[in-house]
PDB file of C-alpha atoms in Angstrom:
ATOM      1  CA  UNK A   1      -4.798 -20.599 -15.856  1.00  0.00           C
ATOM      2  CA  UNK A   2      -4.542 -21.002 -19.523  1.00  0.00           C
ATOM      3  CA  UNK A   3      -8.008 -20.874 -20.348  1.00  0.00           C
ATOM      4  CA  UNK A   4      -7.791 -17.083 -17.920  1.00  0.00           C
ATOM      5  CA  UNK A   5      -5.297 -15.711 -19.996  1.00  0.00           C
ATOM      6  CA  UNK A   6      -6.594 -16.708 -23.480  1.00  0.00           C
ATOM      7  CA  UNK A   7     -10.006 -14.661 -21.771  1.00  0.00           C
ATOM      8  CA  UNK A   8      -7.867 -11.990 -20.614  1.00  0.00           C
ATOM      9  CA  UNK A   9      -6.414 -11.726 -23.989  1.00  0.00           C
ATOM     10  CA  UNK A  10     -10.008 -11.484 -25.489  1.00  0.00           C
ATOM     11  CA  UNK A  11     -11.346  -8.403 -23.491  1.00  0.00           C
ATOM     12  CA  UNK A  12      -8.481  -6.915 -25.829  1.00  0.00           C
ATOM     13  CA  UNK A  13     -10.326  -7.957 -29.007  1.00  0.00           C
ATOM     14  CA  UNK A  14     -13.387  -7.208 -27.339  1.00  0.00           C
ATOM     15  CA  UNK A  15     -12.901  -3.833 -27.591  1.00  0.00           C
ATOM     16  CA  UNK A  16     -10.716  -3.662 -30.503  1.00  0.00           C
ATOM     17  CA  UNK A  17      -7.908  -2.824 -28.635  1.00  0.00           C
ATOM     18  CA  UNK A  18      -5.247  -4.620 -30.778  1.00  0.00           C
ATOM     19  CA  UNK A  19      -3.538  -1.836 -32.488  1.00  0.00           C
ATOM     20  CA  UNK A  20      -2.370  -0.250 -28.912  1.00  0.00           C
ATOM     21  CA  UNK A  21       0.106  -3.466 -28.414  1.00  0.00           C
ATOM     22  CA  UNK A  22       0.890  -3.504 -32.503  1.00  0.00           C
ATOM     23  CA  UNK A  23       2.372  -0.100 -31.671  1.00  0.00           C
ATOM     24  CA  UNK A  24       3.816  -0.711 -28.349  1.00  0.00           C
ATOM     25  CA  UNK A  25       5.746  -3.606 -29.763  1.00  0.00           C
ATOM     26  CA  UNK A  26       7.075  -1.708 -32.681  1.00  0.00           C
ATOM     27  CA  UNK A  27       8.983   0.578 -30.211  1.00  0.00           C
ATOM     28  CA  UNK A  28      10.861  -2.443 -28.789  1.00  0.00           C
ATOM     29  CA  UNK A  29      13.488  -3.290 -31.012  1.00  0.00           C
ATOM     30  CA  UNK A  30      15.421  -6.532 -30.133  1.00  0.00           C
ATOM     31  CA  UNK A  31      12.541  -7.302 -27.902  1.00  0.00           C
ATOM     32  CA  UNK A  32       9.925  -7.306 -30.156  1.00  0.00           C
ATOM     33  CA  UNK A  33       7.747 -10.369 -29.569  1.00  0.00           C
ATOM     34  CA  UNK A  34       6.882 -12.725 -32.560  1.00  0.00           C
ATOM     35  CA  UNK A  35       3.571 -13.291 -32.576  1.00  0.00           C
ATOM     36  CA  UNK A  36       2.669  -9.759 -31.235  1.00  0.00           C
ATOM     37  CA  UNK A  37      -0.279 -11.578 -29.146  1.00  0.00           C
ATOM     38  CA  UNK A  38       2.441 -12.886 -27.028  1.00  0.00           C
ATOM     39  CA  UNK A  39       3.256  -9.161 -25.916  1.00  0.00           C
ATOM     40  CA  UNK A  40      -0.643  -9.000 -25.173  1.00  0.00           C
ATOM     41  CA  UNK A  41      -0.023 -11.734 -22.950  1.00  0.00           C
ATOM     42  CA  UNK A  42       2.244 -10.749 -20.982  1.00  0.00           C
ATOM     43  CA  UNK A  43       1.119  -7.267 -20.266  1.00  0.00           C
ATOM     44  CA  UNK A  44      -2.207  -8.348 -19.618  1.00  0.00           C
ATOM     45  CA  UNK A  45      -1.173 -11.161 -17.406  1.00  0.00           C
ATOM     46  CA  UNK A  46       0.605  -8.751 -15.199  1.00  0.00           C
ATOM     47  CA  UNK A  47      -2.129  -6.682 -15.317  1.00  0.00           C
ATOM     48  CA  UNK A  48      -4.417  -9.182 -13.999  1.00  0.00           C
ATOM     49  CA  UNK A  49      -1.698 -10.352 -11.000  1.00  0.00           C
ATOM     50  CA  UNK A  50      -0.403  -7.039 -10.076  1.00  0.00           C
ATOM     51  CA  UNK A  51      -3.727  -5.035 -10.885  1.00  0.00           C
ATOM     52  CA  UNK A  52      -7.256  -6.734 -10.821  1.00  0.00           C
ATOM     53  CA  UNK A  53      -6.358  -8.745  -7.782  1.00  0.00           C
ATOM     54  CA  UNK A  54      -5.141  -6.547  -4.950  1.00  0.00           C
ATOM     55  CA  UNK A  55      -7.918  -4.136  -6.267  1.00  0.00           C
ATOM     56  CA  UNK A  56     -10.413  -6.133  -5.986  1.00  0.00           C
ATOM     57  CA  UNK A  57      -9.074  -7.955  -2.720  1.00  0.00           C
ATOM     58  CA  UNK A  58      -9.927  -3.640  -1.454  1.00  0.00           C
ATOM     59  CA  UNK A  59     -13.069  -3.666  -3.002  1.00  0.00           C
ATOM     60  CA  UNK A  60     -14.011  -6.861  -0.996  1.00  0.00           C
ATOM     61  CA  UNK A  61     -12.238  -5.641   2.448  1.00  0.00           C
ATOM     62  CA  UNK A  62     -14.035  -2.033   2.098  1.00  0.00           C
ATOM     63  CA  UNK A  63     -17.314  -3.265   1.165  1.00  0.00           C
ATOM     64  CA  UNK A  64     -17.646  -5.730   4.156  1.00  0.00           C
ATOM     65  CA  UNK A  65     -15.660  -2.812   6.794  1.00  0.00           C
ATOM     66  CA  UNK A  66     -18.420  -0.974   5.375  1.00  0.00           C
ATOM     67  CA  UNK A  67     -20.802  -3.155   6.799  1.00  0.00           C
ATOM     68  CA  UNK A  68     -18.876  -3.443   9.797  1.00  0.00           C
ATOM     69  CA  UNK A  69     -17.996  -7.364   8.981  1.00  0.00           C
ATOM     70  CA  UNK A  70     -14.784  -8.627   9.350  1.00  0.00           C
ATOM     71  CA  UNK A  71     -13.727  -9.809   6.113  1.00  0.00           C
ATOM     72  CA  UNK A  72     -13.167 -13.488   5.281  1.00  0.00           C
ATOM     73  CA  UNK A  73      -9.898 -14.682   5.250  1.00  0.00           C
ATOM     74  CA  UNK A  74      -8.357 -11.857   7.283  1.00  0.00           C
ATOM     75  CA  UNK A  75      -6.576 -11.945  10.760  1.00  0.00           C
ATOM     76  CA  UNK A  76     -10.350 -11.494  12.741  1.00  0.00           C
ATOM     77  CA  UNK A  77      -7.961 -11.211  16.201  1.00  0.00           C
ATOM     78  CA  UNK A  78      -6.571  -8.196  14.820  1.00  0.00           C
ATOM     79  CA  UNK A  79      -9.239  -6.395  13.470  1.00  0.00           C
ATOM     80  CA  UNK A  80     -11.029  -3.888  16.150  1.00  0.00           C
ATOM     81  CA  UNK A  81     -13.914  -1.486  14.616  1.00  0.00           C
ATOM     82  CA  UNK A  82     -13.577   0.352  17.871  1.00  0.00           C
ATOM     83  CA  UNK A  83     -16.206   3.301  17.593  1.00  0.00           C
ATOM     84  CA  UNK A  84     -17.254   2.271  14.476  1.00  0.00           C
ATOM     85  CA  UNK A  85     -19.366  -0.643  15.122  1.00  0.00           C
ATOM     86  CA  UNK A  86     -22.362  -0.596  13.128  1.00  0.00           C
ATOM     87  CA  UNK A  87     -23.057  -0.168   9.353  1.00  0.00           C
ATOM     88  CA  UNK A  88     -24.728   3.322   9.821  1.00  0.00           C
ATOM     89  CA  UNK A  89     -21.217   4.667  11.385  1.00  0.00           C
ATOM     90  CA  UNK A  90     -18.656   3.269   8.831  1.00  0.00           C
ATOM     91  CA  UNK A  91     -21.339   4.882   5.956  1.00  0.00           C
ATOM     92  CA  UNK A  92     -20.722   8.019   7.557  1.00  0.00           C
ATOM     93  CA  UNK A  93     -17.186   7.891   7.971  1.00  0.00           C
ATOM     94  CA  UNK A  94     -16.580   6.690   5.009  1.00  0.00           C
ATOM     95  CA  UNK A  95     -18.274  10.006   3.184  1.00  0.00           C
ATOM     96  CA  UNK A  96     -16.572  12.011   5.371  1.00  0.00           C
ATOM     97  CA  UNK A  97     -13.161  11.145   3.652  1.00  0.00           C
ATOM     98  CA  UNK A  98     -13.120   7.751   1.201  1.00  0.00           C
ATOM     99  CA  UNK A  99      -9.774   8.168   0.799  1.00  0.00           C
ATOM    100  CA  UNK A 100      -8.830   7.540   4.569  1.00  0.00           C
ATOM    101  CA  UNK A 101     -11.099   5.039   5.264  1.00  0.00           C
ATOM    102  CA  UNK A 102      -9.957   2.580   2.404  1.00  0.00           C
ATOM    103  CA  UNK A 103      -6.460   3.380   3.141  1.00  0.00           C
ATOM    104  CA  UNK A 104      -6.943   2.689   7.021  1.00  0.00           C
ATOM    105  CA  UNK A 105      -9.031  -0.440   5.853  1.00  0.00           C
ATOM    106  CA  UNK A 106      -6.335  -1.690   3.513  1.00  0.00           C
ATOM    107  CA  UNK A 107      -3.736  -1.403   6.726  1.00  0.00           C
ATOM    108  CA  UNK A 108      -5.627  -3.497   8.750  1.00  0.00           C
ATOM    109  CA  UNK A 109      -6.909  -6.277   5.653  1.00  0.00           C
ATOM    110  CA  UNK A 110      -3.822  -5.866   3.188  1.00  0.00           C
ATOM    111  CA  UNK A 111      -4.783  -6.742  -0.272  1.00  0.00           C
ATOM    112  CA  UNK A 112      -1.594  -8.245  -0.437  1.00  0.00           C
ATOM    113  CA  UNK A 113      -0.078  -9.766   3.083  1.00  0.00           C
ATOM    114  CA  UNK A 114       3.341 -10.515   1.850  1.00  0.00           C
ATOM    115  CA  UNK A 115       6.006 -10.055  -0.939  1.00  0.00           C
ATOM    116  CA  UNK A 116       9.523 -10.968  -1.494  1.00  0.00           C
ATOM    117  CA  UNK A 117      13.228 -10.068  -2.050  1.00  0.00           C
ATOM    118  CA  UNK A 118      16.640 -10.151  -2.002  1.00  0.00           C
ATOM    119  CA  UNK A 119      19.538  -8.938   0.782  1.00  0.00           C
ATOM    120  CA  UNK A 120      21.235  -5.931  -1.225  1.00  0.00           C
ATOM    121  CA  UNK A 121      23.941  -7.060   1.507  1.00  0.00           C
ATOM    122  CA  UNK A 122      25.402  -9.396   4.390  1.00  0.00           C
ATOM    123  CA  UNK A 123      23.066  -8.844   7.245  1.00  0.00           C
ATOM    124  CA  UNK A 124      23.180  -9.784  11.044  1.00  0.00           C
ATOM    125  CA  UNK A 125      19.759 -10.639  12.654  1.00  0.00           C
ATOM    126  CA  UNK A 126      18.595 -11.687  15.598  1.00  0.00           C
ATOM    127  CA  UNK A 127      15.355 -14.130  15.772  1.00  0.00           C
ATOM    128  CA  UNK A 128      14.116 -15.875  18.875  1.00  0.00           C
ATOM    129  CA  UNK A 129      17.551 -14.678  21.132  1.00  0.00           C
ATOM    130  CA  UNK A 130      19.787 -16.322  18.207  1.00  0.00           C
ATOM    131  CA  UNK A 131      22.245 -14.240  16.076  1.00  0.00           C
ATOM    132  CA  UNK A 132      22.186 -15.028  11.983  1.00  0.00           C
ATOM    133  CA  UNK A 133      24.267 -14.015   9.872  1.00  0.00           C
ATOM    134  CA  UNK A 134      22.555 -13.973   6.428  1.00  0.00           C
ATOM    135  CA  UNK A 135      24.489 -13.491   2.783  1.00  0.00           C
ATOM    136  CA  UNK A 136      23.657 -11.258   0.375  1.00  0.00           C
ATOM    137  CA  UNK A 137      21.099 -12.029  -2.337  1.00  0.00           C
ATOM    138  CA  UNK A 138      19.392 -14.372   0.170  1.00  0.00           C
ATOM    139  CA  UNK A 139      15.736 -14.710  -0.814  1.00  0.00           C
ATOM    140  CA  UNK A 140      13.458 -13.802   1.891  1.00  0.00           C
ATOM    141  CA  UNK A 141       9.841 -12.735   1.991  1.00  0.00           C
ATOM    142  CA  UNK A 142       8.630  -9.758   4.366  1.00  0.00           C
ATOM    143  CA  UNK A 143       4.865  -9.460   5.725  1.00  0.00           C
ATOM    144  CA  UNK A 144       3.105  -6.389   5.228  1.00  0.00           C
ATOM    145  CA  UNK A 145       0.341  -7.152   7.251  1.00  0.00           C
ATOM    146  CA  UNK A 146       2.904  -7.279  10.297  1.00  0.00           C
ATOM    147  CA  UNK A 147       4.579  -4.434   9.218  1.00  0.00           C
ATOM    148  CA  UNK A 148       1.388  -2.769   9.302  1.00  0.00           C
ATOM    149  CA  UNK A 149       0.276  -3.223  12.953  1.00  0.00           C
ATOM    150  CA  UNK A 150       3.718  -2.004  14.219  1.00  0.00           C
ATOM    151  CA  UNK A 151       3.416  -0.507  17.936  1.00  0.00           C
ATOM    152  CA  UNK A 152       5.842   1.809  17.708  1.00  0.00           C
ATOM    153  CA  UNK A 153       4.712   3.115  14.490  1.00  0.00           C
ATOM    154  CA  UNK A 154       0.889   3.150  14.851  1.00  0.00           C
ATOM    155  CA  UNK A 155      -0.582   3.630  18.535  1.00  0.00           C
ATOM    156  CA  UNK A 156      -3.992   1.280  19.152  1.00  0.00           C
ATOM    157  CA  UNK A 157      -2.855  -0.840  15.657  1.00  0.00           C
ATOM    158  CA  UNK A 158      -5.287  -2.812  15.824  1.00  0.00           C
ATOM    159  CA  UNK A 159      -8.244  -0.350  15.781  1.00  0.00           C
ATOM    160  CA  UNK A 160      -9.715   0.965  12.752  1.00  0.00           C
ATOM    161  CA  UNK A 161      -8.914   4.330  12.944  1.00  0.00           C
ATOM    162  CA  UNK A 162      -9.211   6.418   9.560  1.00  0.00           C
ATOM    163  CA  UNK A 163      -8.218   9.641  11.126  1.00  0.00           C
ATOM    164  CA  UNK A 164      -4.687   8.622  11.411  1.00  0.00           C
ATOM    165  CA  UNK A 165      -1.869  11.265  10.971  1.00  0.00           C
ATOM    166  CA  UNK A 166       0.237   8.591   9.773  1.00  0.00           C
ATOM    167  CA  UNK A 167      -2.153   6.900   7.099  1.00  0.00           C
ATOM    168  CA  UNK A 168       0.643   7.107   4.208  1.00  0.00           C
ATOM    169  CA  UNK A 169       3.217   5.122   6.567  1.00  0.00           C
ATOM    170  CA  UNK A 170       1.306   2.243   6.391  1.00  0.00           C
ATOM    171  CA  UNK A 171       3.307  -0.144   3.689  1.00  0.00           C
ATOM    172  CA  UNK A 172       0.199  -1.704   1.876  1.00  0.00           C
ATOM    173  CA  UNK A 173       1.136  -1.258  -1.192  1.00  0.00           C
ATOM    174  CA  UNK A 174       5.107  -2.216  -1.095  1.00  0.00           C
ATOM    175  CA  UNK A 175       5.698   0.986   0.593  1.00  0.00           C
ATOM    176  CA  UNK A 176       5.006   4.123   1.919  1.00  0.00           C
ATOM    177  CA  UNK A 177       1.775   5.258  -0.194  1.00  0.00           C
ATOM    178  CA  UNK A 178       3.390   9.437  -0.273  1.00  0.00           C
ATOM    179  CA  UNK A 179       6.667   8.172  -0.583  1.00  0.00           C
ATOM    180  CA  UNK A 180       8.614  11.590  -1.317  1.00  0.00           C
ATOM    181  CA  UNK A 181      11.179   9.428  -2.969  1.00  0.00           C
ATOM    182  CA  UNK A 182      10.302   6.101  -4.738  1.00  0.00           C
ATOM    183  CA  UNK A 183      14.390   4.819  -4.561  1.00  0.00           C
ATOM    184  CA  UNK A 184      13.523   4.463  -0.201  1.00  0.00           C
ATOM    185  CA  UNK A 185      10.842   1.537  -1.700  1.00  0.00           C
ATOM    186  CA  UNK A 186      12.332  -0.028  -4.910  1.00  0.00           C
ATOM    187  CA  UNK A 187       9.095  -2.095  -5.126  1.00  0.00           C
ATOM    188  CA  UNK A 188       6.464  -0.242  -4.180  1.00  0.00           C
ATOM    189  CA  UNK A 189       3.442  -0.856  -6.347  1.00  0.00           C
ATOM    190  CA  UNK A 190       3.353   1.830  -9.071  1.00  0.00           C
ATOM    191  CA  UNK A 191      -0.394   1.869  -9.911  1.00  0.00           C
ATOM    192  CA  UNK A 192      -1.098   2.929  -6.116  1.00  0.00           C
ATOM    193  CA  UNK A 193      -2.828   5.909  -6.832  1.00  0.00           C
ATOM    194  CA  UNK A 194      -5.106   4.141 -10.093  1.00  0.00           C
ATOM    195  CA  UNK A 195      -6.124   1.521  -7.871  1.00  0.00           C
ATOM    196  CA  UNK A 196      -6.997   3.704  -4.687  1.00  0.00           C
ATOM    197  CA  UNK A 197      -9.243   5.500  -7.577  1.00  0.00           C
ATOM    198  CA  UNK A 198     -11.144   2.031  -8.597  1.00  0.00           C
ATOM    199  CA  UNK A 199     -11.003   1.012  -5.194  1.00  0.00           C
ATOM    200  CA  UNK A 200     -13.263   4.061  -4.305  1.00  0.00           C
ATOM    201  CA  UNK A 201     -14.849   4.131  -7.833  1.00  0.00           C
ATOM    202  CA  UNK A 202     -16.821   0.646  -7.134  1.00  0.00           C
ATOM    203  CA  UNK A 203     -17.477   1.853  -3.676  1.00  0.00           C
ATOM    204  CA  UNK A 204     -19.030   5.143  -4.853  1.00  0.00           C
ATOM    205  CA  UNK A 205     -21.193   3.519  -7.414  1.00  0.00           C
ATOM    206  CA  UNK A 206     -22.138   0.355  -5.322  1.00  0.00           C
ATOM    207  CA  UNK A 207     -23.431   2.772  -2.949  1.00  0.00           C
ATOM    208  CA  UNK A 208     -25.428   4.828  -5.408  1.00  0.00           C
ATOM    209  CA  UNK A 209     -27.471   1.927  -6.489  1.00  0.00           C
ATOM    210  CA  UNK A 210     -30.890   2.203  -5.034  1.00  0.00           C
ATOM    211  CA  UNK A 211     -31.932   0.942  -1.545  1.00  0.00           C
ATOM    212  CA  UNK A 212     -32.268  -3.077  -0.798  1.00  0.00           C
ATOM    213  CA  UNK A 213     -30.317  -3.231  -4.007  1.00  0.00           C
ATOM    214  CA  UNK A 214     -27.078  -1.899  -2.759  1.00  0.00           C
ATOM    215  CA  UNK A 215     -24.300  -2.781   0.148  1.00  0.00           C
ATOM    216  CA  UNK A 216     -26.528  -4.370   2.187  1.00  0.00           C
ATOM    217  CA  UNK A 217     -27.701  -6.925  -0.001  1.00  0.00           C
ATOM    218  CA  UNK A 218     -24.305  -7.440  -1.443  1.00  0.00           C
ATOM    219  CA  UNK A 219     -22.748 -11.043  -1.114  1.00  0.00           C
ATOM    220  CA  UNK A 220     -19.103  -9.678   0.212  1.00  0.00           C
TER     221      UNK A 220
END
């Protein structure tokens, strides 16, 4: 991990980047960080975790959907391509709107399954026919992926189904993707829209690249 960061931290000098984090960590006042590489860091550690890897994890799902493959390390019992069962159909569907079909992908193959929190307040559950009561600031975790094949939210969950009316309910990334009002998911992922934009960006060009050279010769 430490030898990835001190890499991460060199794609900054790279490009001599340095300057942008000299003058970011002017503006901090008491925060400032002494040396101003350890403000490099950090940013670019969370960039890495909260950025580079859920991207890429719907790079990988889109590019093997696209090739109508189950991706590895998904739930394969809960993954039905339905109509779209051969590579020729999910190319076409997937130029008829990218934007649908990665977001329907990413509901079915989260880049990220899970994440966690805190109860705001005492809360009663039932589990298994037994009544909890649970404190508040408990840490729990919550699933996405479940969350995301709900019944009574999405009819036929488990079939990939881009046309969905109800794409933007889906909760892959921390919440609702057209949340009208950010406060109803206090951690929904902020770089939503950027990464639906690489997402689609690696797609697009992966797919320009000439025949035999392209997605269907790509390791996924």
């Amino acid at each position: 991990v430490k030898k990835l960061r001190e890499d991460t931290v060199g794609i900054v000098e790279k490009y001599g980047k340095q300057s942008k984090f000299v003058d970011m960590n002017n503006t901090l006042g008491d925060w400032k960080r002494d040396p101003i590489v350890k403000l490099c860091d950090e940013i670019m550690y969370v960039i890495g975790f909260a950025g580079m890897g859920g991207t890429s994890a719907a790079v990988e799902s889109t590019a093997s959907f696209l090739q109508a493959k189950i991706p590895a390390e998904s739930a394969a019992e809960h993954i039905n391509f339905g109509q779209y069962d051969t590579q020729a159909k999910m190319m076409a569907k997937y130029h008829e709107n990218s934007e649908k079909y990665i977001k329907e992908t990413c509901r079915l193959d989260p880049p990220v399954t899970s994440a966690t929190a805190s109860l705001k307040q005492p809360t009663t559950l039932t589990l298994a026919g037994r009544q909890f009561e649970l404190p508040a600031k408990l840490l729990n975790q919550y699933v996405l992926s479940m969350s995301n094949r709900d019944a009574a939210k999405f009819s036929d969950p488990e079939q990939f189904m881009p046309d969905r009316h109800n794409l933007n309910d889906a909760l892959t990334w921390n919440g609702a993707f057209g949340a009208v009002d950010e406060e109803d998911y206090p951690r929904i992922c902020p770089g939503r829209y950027l990464s639906m934009d690489v997402t689609k960006a690696v797609i697009d060009h992966v797919l320009s690249v000439p025949a035999g050279r392209g997605l269907s010769a790509a390791a996924c």
